[in-house]
mmCIF file with all atom_site columns, C-alpha atoms in Angstrom:
data_model
loop_
_atom_site.group_PDB
_atom_site.id
_atom_site.type_symbol
_atom_site.label_atom_id
_atom_site.label_alt_id
_atom_site.label_comp_id
_atom_site.label_asym_id
_atom_site.label_entity_id
_atom_site.label_seq_id
_atom_site.pdbx_PDB_ins_code
_atom_site.Cartn_x
_atom_site.Cartn_y
_atom_site.Cartn_z
_atom_site.occupancy
_atom_site.B_iso_or_equiv
_atom_site.pdbx_formal_charge
_atom_site.auth_seq_id
_atom_site.auth_comp_id
_atom_site.auth_asym_id
_atom_site.auth_atom_id
_atom_site.pdbx_PDB_model_num
ATOM 1   C CA . SER A 1 1   ? 152.814 121.723 161.712 1.00 36.00 ? 3   SER A CA 1
ATOM 2   C CA . GLU A 1 2   ? 156.046 120.991 159.782 1.00 40.00 ? 4   GLU A CA 1
ATOM 3   C CA . SER A 1 3   ? 157.122 123.584 157.295 1.00 39.00 ? 5   SER A CA 1
ATOM 4   C CA . ALA A 1 4   ? 158.324 122.870 153.775 1.00 43.00 ? 6   ALA A CA 1
ATOM 5   C CA . THR A 1 5   ? 159.705 126.363 153.294 1.00 41.00 ? 7   THR A CA 1
ATOM 6   C CA . THR A 1 6   ? 162.596 128.229 154.838 1.00 44.00 ? 8   THR A CA 1
ATOM 7   C CA . THR A 1 7   ? 160.325 131.074 155.933 1.00 47.00 ? 9   THR A CA 1
ATOM 8   C CA . GLY A 1 8   ? 158.404 128.927 158.389 1.00 44.00 ? 10  GLY A CA 1
ATOM 9   C CA . GLU A 1 9   ? 155.167 129.099 156.430 1.00 60.00 ? 11  GLU A CA 1
ATOM 10  C CA . ASP A 1 10  ? 153.315 126.008 155.304 1.00 62.00 ? 12  ASP A CA 1
ATOM 11  C CA . ALA A 1 11  ? 153.983 125.413 151.632 1.00 67.00 ? 13  ALA A CA 1
ATOM 12  C CA . PRO A 1 12  ? 150.825 125.008 149.568 1.00 83.00 ? 14  PRO A CA 1
ATOM 13  C CA . PHE A 1 13  ? 152.608 122.620 147.173 1.00 83.00 ? 15  PHE A CA 1
ATOM 14  C CA . LYS A 1 14  ? 155.202 119.930 147.728 1.00 86.00 ? 16  LYS A CA 1
ATOM 15  C CA . SER A 1 15  ? 157.191 120.892 144.631 1.00 84.00 ? 17  SER A CA 1
ATOM 16  C CA . ALA A 1 16  ? 157.432 123.415 141.836 1.00 84.00 ? 18  ALA A CA 1
ATOM 17  C CA . GLN A 1 17  ? 156.135 120.687 139.496 1.00 85.00 ? 19  GLN A CA 1
ATOM 18  C CA . GLU A 1 18  ? 153.019 120.242 141.637 1.00 85.00 ? 20  GLU A CA 1
ATOM 19  C CA . ARG A 1 19  ? 152.488 124.008 141.703 1.00 85.00 ? 21  ARG A CA 1
ATOM 20  C CA . ASP A 1 20  ? 152.839 124.314 137.925 1.00 80.00 ? 22  ASP A CA 1
ATOM 21  C CA . GLU A 1 21  ? 150.429 121.434 137.374 1.00 85.00 ? 23  GLU A CA 1
ATOM 22  C CA . ALA A 1 22  ? 147.870 123.182 139.589 1.00 79.00 ? 24  ALA A CA 1
ATOM 23  C CA . VAL A 1 23  ? 148.416 126.516 137.810 1.00 80.00 ? 25  VAL A CA 1
ATOM 24  C CA . ALA A 1 24  ? 148.038 124.941 134.366 1.00 82.00 ? 26  ALA A CA 1
ATOM 25  C CA . LYS A 1 25  ? 144.858 123.120 135.429 1.00 83.00 ? 27  LYS A CA 1
ATOM 26  C CA . SER A 1 26  ? 143.262 126.168 137.040 1.00 79.00 ? 28  SER A CA 1
ATOM 27  C CA . MET A 1 27  ? 144.124 128.406 134.073 1.00 85.00 ? 29  MET A CA 1
ATOM 28  C CA . GLU A 1 28  ? 142.569 125.885 131.674 1.00 82.00 ? 30  GLU A CA 1
ATOM 29  C CA . GLU A 1 29  ? 139.410 125.806 133.834 1.00 81.00 ? 31  GLU A CA 1
ATOM 30  C CA . LEU A 1 30  ? 139.255 129.600 133.822 1.00 73.00 ? 32  LEU A CA 1
ATOM 31  C CA . ARG A 1 31  ? 139.683 129.665 130.043 1.00 82.00 ? 33  ARG A CA 1
ATOM 32  C CA . SER A 1 32  ? 136.906 127.117 129.499 1.00 79.00 ? 34  SER A CA 1
ATOM 33  C CA . LYS A 1 33  ? 134.509 129.123 131.689 1.00 86.00 ? 35  LYS A CA 1
ATOM 34  C CA . HIS A 1 34  ? 135.289 132.567 130.306 1.00 81.00 ? 36  HIS A CA 1
ATOM 35  C CA . GLY A 1 35  ? 135.803 132.008 126.580 1.00 78.00 ? 37  GLY A CA 1
ATOM 36  C CA . ARG A 1 36  ? 137.280 134.957 124.718 1.00 80.00 ? 38  ARG A CA 1
ATOM 37  C CA . THR A 1 37  ? 137.477 137.406 127.590 1.00 81.00 ? 39  THR A CA 1
ATOM 38  C CA . ARG A 1 38  ? 140.627 139.269 128.585 1.00 84.00 ? 40  ARG A CA 1
ATOM 39  C CA . ALA A 1 39  ? 140.790 137.096 131.700 1.00 87.00 ? 41  ALA A CA 1
ATOM 40  C CA . ALA A 1 40  ? 140.769 133.948 129.571 1.00 86.00 ? 42  ALA A CA 1
ATOM 41  C CA . ARG A 1 41  ? 143.518 135.302 127.312 1.00 87.00 ? 43  ARG A CA 1
ATOM 42  C CA . THR A 1 42  ? 145.623 136.205 130.332 1.00 88.00 ? 44  THR A CA 1
ATOM 43  C CA . ALA A 1 43  ? 145.007 132.715 131.708 1.00 89.00 ? 45  ALA A CA 1
ATOM 44  C CA . ALA A 1 44  ? 146.365 131.315 128.419 1.00 89.00 ? 46  ALA A CA 1
ATOM 45  C CA . LEU A 1 45  ? 149.577 133.289 128.996 1.00 91.00 ? 47  LEU A CA 1
ATOM 46  C CA . ILE A 1 46  ? 149.917 132.162 132.624 1.00 91.00 ? 48  ILE A CA 1
ATOM 47  C CA . GLY A 1 47  ? 149.098 128.562 131.706 1.00 92.00 ? 49  GLY A CA 1
ATOM 48  C CA . GLY A 1 48  ? 151.649 128.692 128.895 1.00 93.00 ? 50  GLY A CA 1
ATOM 49  C CA . GLY A 1 49  ? 154.301 129.759 131.393 1.00 93.00 ? 51  GLY A CA 1
ATOM 50  C CA . ALA A 1 50  ? 153.436 126.866 133.706 1.00 92.00 ? 52  ALA A CA 1
ATOM 51  C CA . GLN A 1 51  ? 153.586 124.420 130.776 1.00 95.00 ? 53  GLN A CA 1
ATOM 52  C CA . LEU A 1 52  ? 156.966 125.855 129.743 1.00 96.00 ? 54  LEU A CA 1
ATOM 53  C CA . ARG A 1 53  ? 158.395 125.342 133.238 1.00 94.00 ? 55  ARG A CA 1
ATOM 54  C CA . MET A 1 54  ? 157.168 121.732 133.103 1.00 94.00 ? 56  MET A CA 1
ATOM 55  C CA . LYS A 1 55  ? 158.892 121.329 129.706 1.00 97.00 ? 57  LYS A CA 1
ATOM 56  C CA . LYS A 1 56  ? 155.571 120.661 127.985 1.00 96.00 ? 58  LYS A CA 1
ATOM 57  C CA . TYR A 1 57  ? 156.628 122.775 125.051 1.00 97.00 ? 59  TYR A CA 1
ATOM 58  C CA . ASP A 1 58  ? 153.765 122.074 122.642 1.00 97.00 ? 60  ASP A CA 1
ATOM 59  C CA . GLU A 1 59  ? 151.206 122.933 125.319 1.00 96.00 ? 61  GLU A CA 1
ATOM 60  C CA . ALA A 1 60  ? 153.168 126.089 126.175 1.00 96.00 ? 62  ALA A CA 1
ATOM 61  C CA . LEU A 1 61  ? 153.216 127.132 122.520 1.00 97.00 ? 63  LEU A CA 1
ATOM 62  C CA . LYS A 1 62  ? 149.450 126.637 122.324 1.00 95.00 ? 64  LYS A CA 1
ATOM 63  C CA . GLY A 1 63  ? 148.894 128.827 125.391 1.00 94.00 ? 65  GLY A CA 1
ATOM 64  C CA . TYR A 1 64  ? 151.117 131.588 124.047 1.00 96.00 ? 66  TYR A CA 1
ATOM 65  C CA . ALA A 1 65  ? 149.477 131.424 120.613 1.00 95.00 ? 67  ALA A CA 1
ATOM 66  C CA . ASP A 1 66  ? 146.009 131.618 122.190 1.00 92.00 ? 68  ASP A CA 1
ATOM 67  C CA . PHE A 1 67  ? 147.054 134.683 124.174 1.00 93.00 ? 69  PHE A CA 1
ATOM 68  C CA . LEU A 1 68  ? 148.611 136.377 121.143 1.00 94.00 ? 70  LEU A CA 1
ATOM 69  C CA . LYS A 1 69  ? 145.553 135.718 118.925 1.00 91.00 ? 71  LYS A CA 1
ATOM 70  C CA . GLY A 1 70  ? 143.401 138.085 120.928 1.00 78.00 ? 72  GLY A CA 1
ATOM 71  C CA . ALA A 1 71  ? 145.998 140.479 122.323 1.00 85.00 ? 73  ALA A CA 1
ATOM 72  C CA . ASN A 1 72  ? 146.021 144.072 121.207 1.00 85.00 ? 74  ASN A CA 1
ATOM 73  C CA . PRO A 1 73  ? 149.271 144.934 119.376 1.00 85.00 ? 75  PRO A CA 1
ATOM 74  C CA . GLN A 1 74  ? 149.982 147.530 122.093 1.00 84.00 ? 76  GLN A CA 1
ATOM 75  C CA . GLU A 1 75  ? 149.497 145.002 124.926 1.00 87.00 ? 77  GLU A CA 1
ATOM 76  C CA . PRO A 1 76  ? 152.734 144.988 126.977 1.00 86.00 ? 78  PRO A CA 1
ATOM 77  C CA . LEU A 1 77  ? 152.277 141.315 127.915 1.00 91.00 ? 79  LEU A CA 1
ATOM 78  C CA . ARG A 1 78  ? 152.678 140.365 124.233 1.00 93.00 ? 80  ARG A CA 1
ATOM 79  C CA . ALA A 1 79  ? 156.418 140.601 124.915 1.00 93.00 ? 81  ALA A CA 1
ATOM 80  C CA . ALA A 1 80  ? 156.182 137.899 127.595 1.00 94.00 ? 82  ALA A CA 1
ATOM 81  C CA . ALA A 1 81  ? 154.196 135.629 125.274 1.00 96.00 ? 83  ALA A CA 1
ATOM 82  C CA . ILE A 1 82  ? 156.603 136.072 122.371 1.00 96.00 ? 84  ILE A CA 1
ATOM 83  C CA . GLU A 1 83  ? 159.583 135.478 124.649 1.00 96.00 ? 85  GLU A CA 1
ATOM 84  C CA . GLY A 1 84  ? 157.847 132.377 126.016 1.00 97.00 ? 86  GLY A CA 1
ATOM 85  C CA . GLU A 1 85  ? 157.347 131.091 122.468 1.00 97.00 ? 87  GLU A CA 1
ATOM 86  C CA . GLY A 1 86  ? 161.053 131.527 121.877 1.00 97.00 ? 88  GLY A CA 1
ATOM 87  C CA . TYR A 1 87  ? 161.913 129.575 125.014 1.00 97.00 ? 89  TYR A CA 1
ATOM 88  C CA . ALA A 1 88  ? 159.482 126.785 124.057 1.00 98.00 ? 90  ALA A CA 1
ATOM 89  C CA . HIS A 1 89  ? 160.977 126.468 120.568 1.00 98.00 ? 91  HIS A CA 1
ATOM 90  C CA . GLU A 1 90  ? 164.429 126.509 122.111 1.00 97.00 ? 92  GLU A CA 1
ATOM 91  C CA . GLY A 1 91  ? 163.399 123.747 124.518 1.00 97.00 ? 93  GLY A CA 1
ATOM 92  C CA . LYS A 1 92  ? 162.249 121.670 121.554 1.00 97.00 ? 94  LYS A CA 1
ATOM 93  C CA . GLY A 1 93  ? 165.603 122.232 119.834 1.00 96.00 ? 95  GLY A CA 1
ATOM 94  C CA . GLU A 1 94  ? 163.949 124.384 117.144 1.00 97.00 ? 96  GLU A CA 1
ATOM 95  C CA . LEU A 1 95  ? 166.598 127.078 117.176 1.00 96.00 ? 97  LEU A CA 1
ATOM 96  C CA . ASP A 1 96  ? 165.552 128.737 113.908 1.00 96.00 ? 98  ASP A CA 1
ATOM 97  C CA . GLN A 1 97  ? 161.971 129.137 115.195 1.00 97.00 ? 99  GLN A CA 1
ATOM 98  C CA . ALA A 1 98  ? 163.310 130.393 118.541 1.00 97.00 ? 100 ALA A CA 1
ATOM 99  C CA . LEU A 1 99  ? 165.437 132.918 116.690 1.00 96.00 ? 101 LEU A CA 1
ATOM 100 C CA . ALA A 1 100 ? 162.383 134.078 114.723 1.00 96.00 ? 102 ALA A CA 1
ATOM 101 C CA . SER A 1 101 ? 160.425 134.564 117.978 1.00 96.00 ? 103 SER A CA 1
ATOM 102 C CA . TYR A 1 102 ? 163.228 136.566 119.557 1.00 95.00 ? 104 TYR A CA 1
ATOM 103 C CA . GLU A 1 103 ? 163.581 138.717 116.441 1.00 94.00 ? 105 GLU A CA 1
ATOM 104 C CA . GLN A 1 104 ? 159.820 139.323 116.566 1.00 94.00 ? 106 GLN A CA 1
ATOM 105 C CA . LEU A 1 105 ? 160.173 140.297 120.226 1.00 94.00 ? 107 LEU A CA 1
ATOM 106 C CA . GLU A 1 106 ? 162.803 142.890 119.356 1.00 91.00 ? 108 GLU A CA 1
ATOM 107 C CA . ARG A 1 107 ? 160.759 144.265 116.409 1.00 92.00 ? 109 ARG A CA 1
ATOM 108 C CA . GLU A 1 108 ? 157.407 144.476 118.161 1.00 89.00 ? 110 GLU A CA 1
ATOM 109 C CA . ASN A 1 109 ? 158.266 145.372 121.745 1.00 87.00 ? 111 ASN A CA 1
ATOM 110 C CA . LYS A 1 110 ? 157.819 149.125 122.097 1.00 78.00 ? 112 LYS A CA 1
ATOM 111 C CA . SER A 1 111 ? 157.592 149.210 125.906 1.00 78.00 ? 113 SER A CA 1
ATOM 112 C CA . ASP A 1 112 ? 160.253 149.186 128.598 1.00 81.00 ? 114 ASP A CA 1
ATOM 113 C CA . PHE A 1 113 ? 159.054 145.717 129.625 1.00 82.00 ? 115 PHE A CA 1
ATOM 114 C CA . LEU A 1 114 ? 161.737 143.265 128.415 1.00 86.00 ? 116 LEU A CA 1
ATOM 115 C CA . ALA A 1 115 ? 163.513 146.061 126.550 1.00 88.00 ? 117 ALA A CA 1
ATOM 116 C CA . GLY A 1 116 ? 166.412 144.647 124.562 1.00 91.00 ? 118 GLY A CA 1
ATOM 117 C CA . MET A 1 117 ? 165.688 141.036 125.449 1.00 94.00 ? 119 MET A CA 1
ATOM 118 C CA . GLY A 1 118 ? 164.876 140.141 121.851 1.00 93.00 ? 120 GLY A CA 1
ATOM 119 C CA . LEU A 1 119 ? 168.411 141.082 120.807 1.00 93.00 ? 121 LEU A CA 1
ATOM 120 C CA . TYR A 1 120 ? 169.861 139.354 123.861 1.00 96.00 ? 122 TYR A CA 1
ATOM 121 C CA . HIS A 1 121 ? 168.098 136.084 123.056 1.00 96.00 ? 123 HIS A CA 1
ATOM 122 C CA . ARG A 1 122 ? 169.022 136.472 119.390 1.00 95.00 ? 124 ARG A CA 1
ATOM 123 C CA . GLY A 1 123 ? 172.670 136.647 120.416 1.00 96.00 ? 125 GLY A CA 1
ATOM 124 C CA . ARG A 1 124 ? 172.277 133.608 122.673 1.00 96.00 ? 126 ARG A CA 1
ATOM 125 C CA . ILE A 1 125 ? 170.784 131.517 119.875 1.00 96.00 ? 127 ILE A CA 1
ATOM 126 C CA . LEU A 1 126 ? 173.423 132.643 117.386 1.00 96.00 ? 128 LEU A CA 1
ATOM 127 C CA . THR A 1 127 ? 176.062 131.561 119.910 1.00 96.00 ? 129 THR A CA 1
ATOM 128 C CA . LEU A 1 128 ? 174.381 128.156 120.202 1.00 94.00 ? 130 LEU A CA 1
ATOM 129 C CA . GLN A 1 129 ? 174.422 127.929 116.408 1.00 95.00 ? 131 GLN A CA 1
ATOM 130 C CA . ASN A 1 130 ? 178.174 128.676 116.516 1.00 96.00 ? 132 ASN A CA 1
ATOM 131 C CA . LYS A 1 131 ? 177.646 131.996 114.706 1.00 97.00 ? 133 LYS A CA 1
ATOM 132 C CA . LYS A 1 132 ? 179.727 133.832 117.256 1.00 97.00 ? 134 LYS A CA 1
ATOM 133 C CA . GLU A 1 133 ? 180.596 136.900 115.159 1.00 96.00 ? 135 GLU A CA 1
ATOM 134 C CA . ASP A 1 134 ? 176.893 137.440 114.454 1.00 96.00 ? 136 ASP A CA 1
ATOM 135 C CA . ALA A 1 135 ? 176.171 136.947 118.151 1.00 97.00 ? 137 ALA A CA 1
ATOM 136 C CA . ALA A 1 136 ? 178.797 139.552 119.059 1.00 97.00 ? 138 ALA A CA 1
ATOM 137 C CA . LYS A 1 137 ? 177.125 141.982 116.634 1.00 96.00 ? 139 LYS A CA 1
ATOM 138 C CA . ALA A 1 138 ? 173.709 141.369 118.241 1.00 95.00 ? 140 ALA A CA 1
ATOM 139 C CA . PHE A 1 139 ? 175.123 141.919 121.731 1.00 96.00 ? 141 PHE A CA 1
ATOM 140 C CA . THR A 1 140 ? 176.998 145.055 120.603 1.00 96.00 ? 142 THR A CA 1
ATOM 141 C CA . ASP A 1 141 ? 173.850 146.446 118.951 1.00 94.00 ? 143 ASP A CA 1
ATOM 142 C CA . LEU A 1 142 ? 171.918 145.736 122.140 1.00 94.00 ? 144 LEU A CA 1
ATOM 143 C CA . THR A 1 143 ? 174.378 147.538 124.420 1.00 94.00 ? 145 THR A CA 1
ATOM 144 C CA . ALA A 1 144 ? 174.153 150.604 122.163 1.00 93.00 ? 146 ALA A CA 1
ATOM 145 C CA . ALA A 1 145 ? 170.381 150.576 121.616 1.00 91.00 ? 147 ALA A CA 1
ATOM 146 C CA . HIS A 1 146 ? 169.347 149.688 125.184 1.00 92.00 ? 148 HIS A CA 1
ATOM 147 C CA . ALA A 1 147 ? 172.155 151.115 127.333 1.00 92.00 ? 149 ALA A CA 1
ATOM 148 C CA . GLY A 1 148 ? 171.557 150.864 131.056 1.00 91.00 ? 150 GLY A CA 1
ATOM 149 C CA . THR A 1 149 ? 169.043 148.022 130.866 1.00 92.00 ? 151 THR A CA 1
ATOM 150 C CA . GLU A 1 150 ? 169.325 144.568 132.383 1.00 93.00 ? 152 GLU A CA 1
ATOM 151 C CA . ALA A 1 151 ? 169.499 143.185 128.840 1.00 94.00 ? 153 ALA A CA 1
ATOM 152 C CA . ALA A 1 152 ? 172.527 145.404 128.121 1.00 95.00 ? 154 ALA A CA 1
ATOM 153 C CA . ARG A 1 153 ? 174.248 144.174 131.287 1.00 96.00 ? 155 ARG A CA 1
ATOM 154 C CA . LEU A 1 154 ? 173.631 140.555 130.291 1.00 96.00 ? 156 LEU A CA 1
ATOM 155 C CA . ALA A 1 155 ? 174.815 141.265 126.741 1.00 96.00 ? 157 ALA A CA 1
ATOM 156 C CA . GLN A 1 156 ? 178.044 142.830 127.998 1.00 96.00 ? 158 GLN A CA 1
ATOM 157 C CA . ALA A 1 157 ? 178.770 139.697 130.031 1.00 96.00 ? 159 ALA A CA 1
ATOM 158 C CA . ARG A 1 158 ? 178.227 137.604 126.896 1.00 97.00 ? 160 ARG A CA 1
ATOM 159 C CA . LEU A 1 159 ? 180.462 139.943 124.885 1.00 96.00 ? 161 LEU A CA 1
ATOM 160 C CA . ASP A 1 160 ? 183.201 139.533 127.491 1.00 96.00 ? 162 ASP A CA 1
ATOM 161 C CA . GLU A 1 161 ? 182.901 135.734 127.188 1.00 96.00 ? 163 GLU A CA 1
ATOM 162 C CA . LEU A 1 162 ? 183.081 135.862 123.388 1.00 97.00 ? 164 LEU A CA 1
ATOM 163 C CA . LYS A 1 163 ? 186.076 138.214 123.504 1.00 96.00 ? 165 LYS A CA 1
ATOM 164 C CA . ALA A 1 164 ? 187.863 135.819 125.898 1.00 96.00 ? 166 ALA A CA 1
ATOM 165 C CA . GLN A 1 165 ? 187.235 133.065 123.314 1.00 96.00 ? 167 GLN A CA 1
ATOM 166 C CA . GLY A 1 166 ? 189.017 135.170 120.683 1.00 96.00 ? 168 GLY A CA 1
ATOM 167 C CA . VAL A 1 167 ? 185.928 136.287 118.762 1.00 95.00 ? 169 VAL A CA 1
ATOM 168 C CA . ALA A 1 168 ? 186.547 139.559 116.905 1.00 92.00 ? 170 ALA A CA 1
ATOM 169 C CA . MET A 1 169 ? 184.467 142.364 118.378 1.00 93.00 ? 171 MET A CA 1
ATOM 170 C CA . PRO A 1 170 ? 182.450 144.438 115.917 1.00 93.00 ? 172 PRO A CA 1
ATOM 171 C CA . PRO A 1 171 ? 182.592 148.216 116.129 1.00 90.00 ? 173 PRO A CA 1
ATOM 172 C CA . PRO A 1 172 ? 179.677 149.838 117.934 1.00 83.00 ? 174 PRO A CA 1
ATOM 173 C CA . PRO A 1 173 ? 176.861 150.905 115.621 1.00 84.00 ? 175 PRO A CA 1
ATOM 174 C CA . ALA A 1 174 ? 176.992 154.434 114.300 1.00 79.00 ? 176 ALA A CA 1
ATOM 175 C CA . PRO A 1 175 ? 174.787 156.814 116.256 1.00 73.00 ? 177 PRO A CA 1
ATOM 176 C CA . LYS A 1 176 ? 171.467 157.624 114.649 1.00 66.00 ? 178 LYS A CA 1
ATOM 177 C CA . THR A 1 177 ? 171.383 161.065 113.082 1.00 61.00 ? 179 THR A CA 1
ATOM 178 C CA . GLU A 1 178 ? 167.654 161.528 112.479 1.00 55.00 ? 180 GLU A CA 1
ATOM 179 C CA . GLY A 1 179 ? 166.765 165.098 111.817 1.00 52.00 ? 181 GLY A CA 1
ATOM 180 C CA . ILE A 1 180 ? 170.339 166.299 111.458 1.00 51.00 ? 182 ILE A CA 1
ATOM 181 C CA . GLY A 1 181 ? 170.963 167.835 108.071 1.00 49.00 ? 183 GLY A CA 1
ATOM 182 C CA . SER A 1 182 ? 167.450 167.117 106.864 1.00 46.00 ? 184 SER A CA 1
ATOM 183 C CA . ASP A 1 183 ? 165.681 169.222 104.320 1.00 48.00 ? 185 ASP A CA 1
ATOM 184 C CA . ALA A 1 184 ? 162.915 170.062 106.811 1.00 46.00 ? 186 ALA A CA 1
ATOM 185 C CA . GLY A 1 185 ? 162.474 173.673 107.260 1.00 43.00 ? 187 GLY A CA 1
#
């Protein structure tokens, strides 16, 4: 048998597009069979991701919205859905809506999953909107708030690019001083 992969295994799909079409179809079937269950909500998230990769942005947004409707506010996968919404809006050229999604991601994400990515995407969109000083501030805030994360590494690379373009670098944010000098006692 001829192999379509470099590992010597038979590929189940001829292309990524074919795979994403199959994923989207099977997730929709699962959702129709299982209604409002957790499995159906998770299928909405997975299907949304497949639709996003196929550049079917409206369908992706619907999947993400369906997932978010029933997701507990503490659900770690909410971050993936909100980020996906941002990417879908960005794909549609709706940069203000993308920015709002990424800001929501930064506000709501309390887990280590995608830590700092809301600020990173915010900086990316501000750069696209030619608001480079604001972007530099977002990236600087990110490197301080989420030091050591992948998002901070990505933000530093973006800061280096902006600096090379002559964008003025903002000072790092002042360290938080909660509890110091308070009247508690």
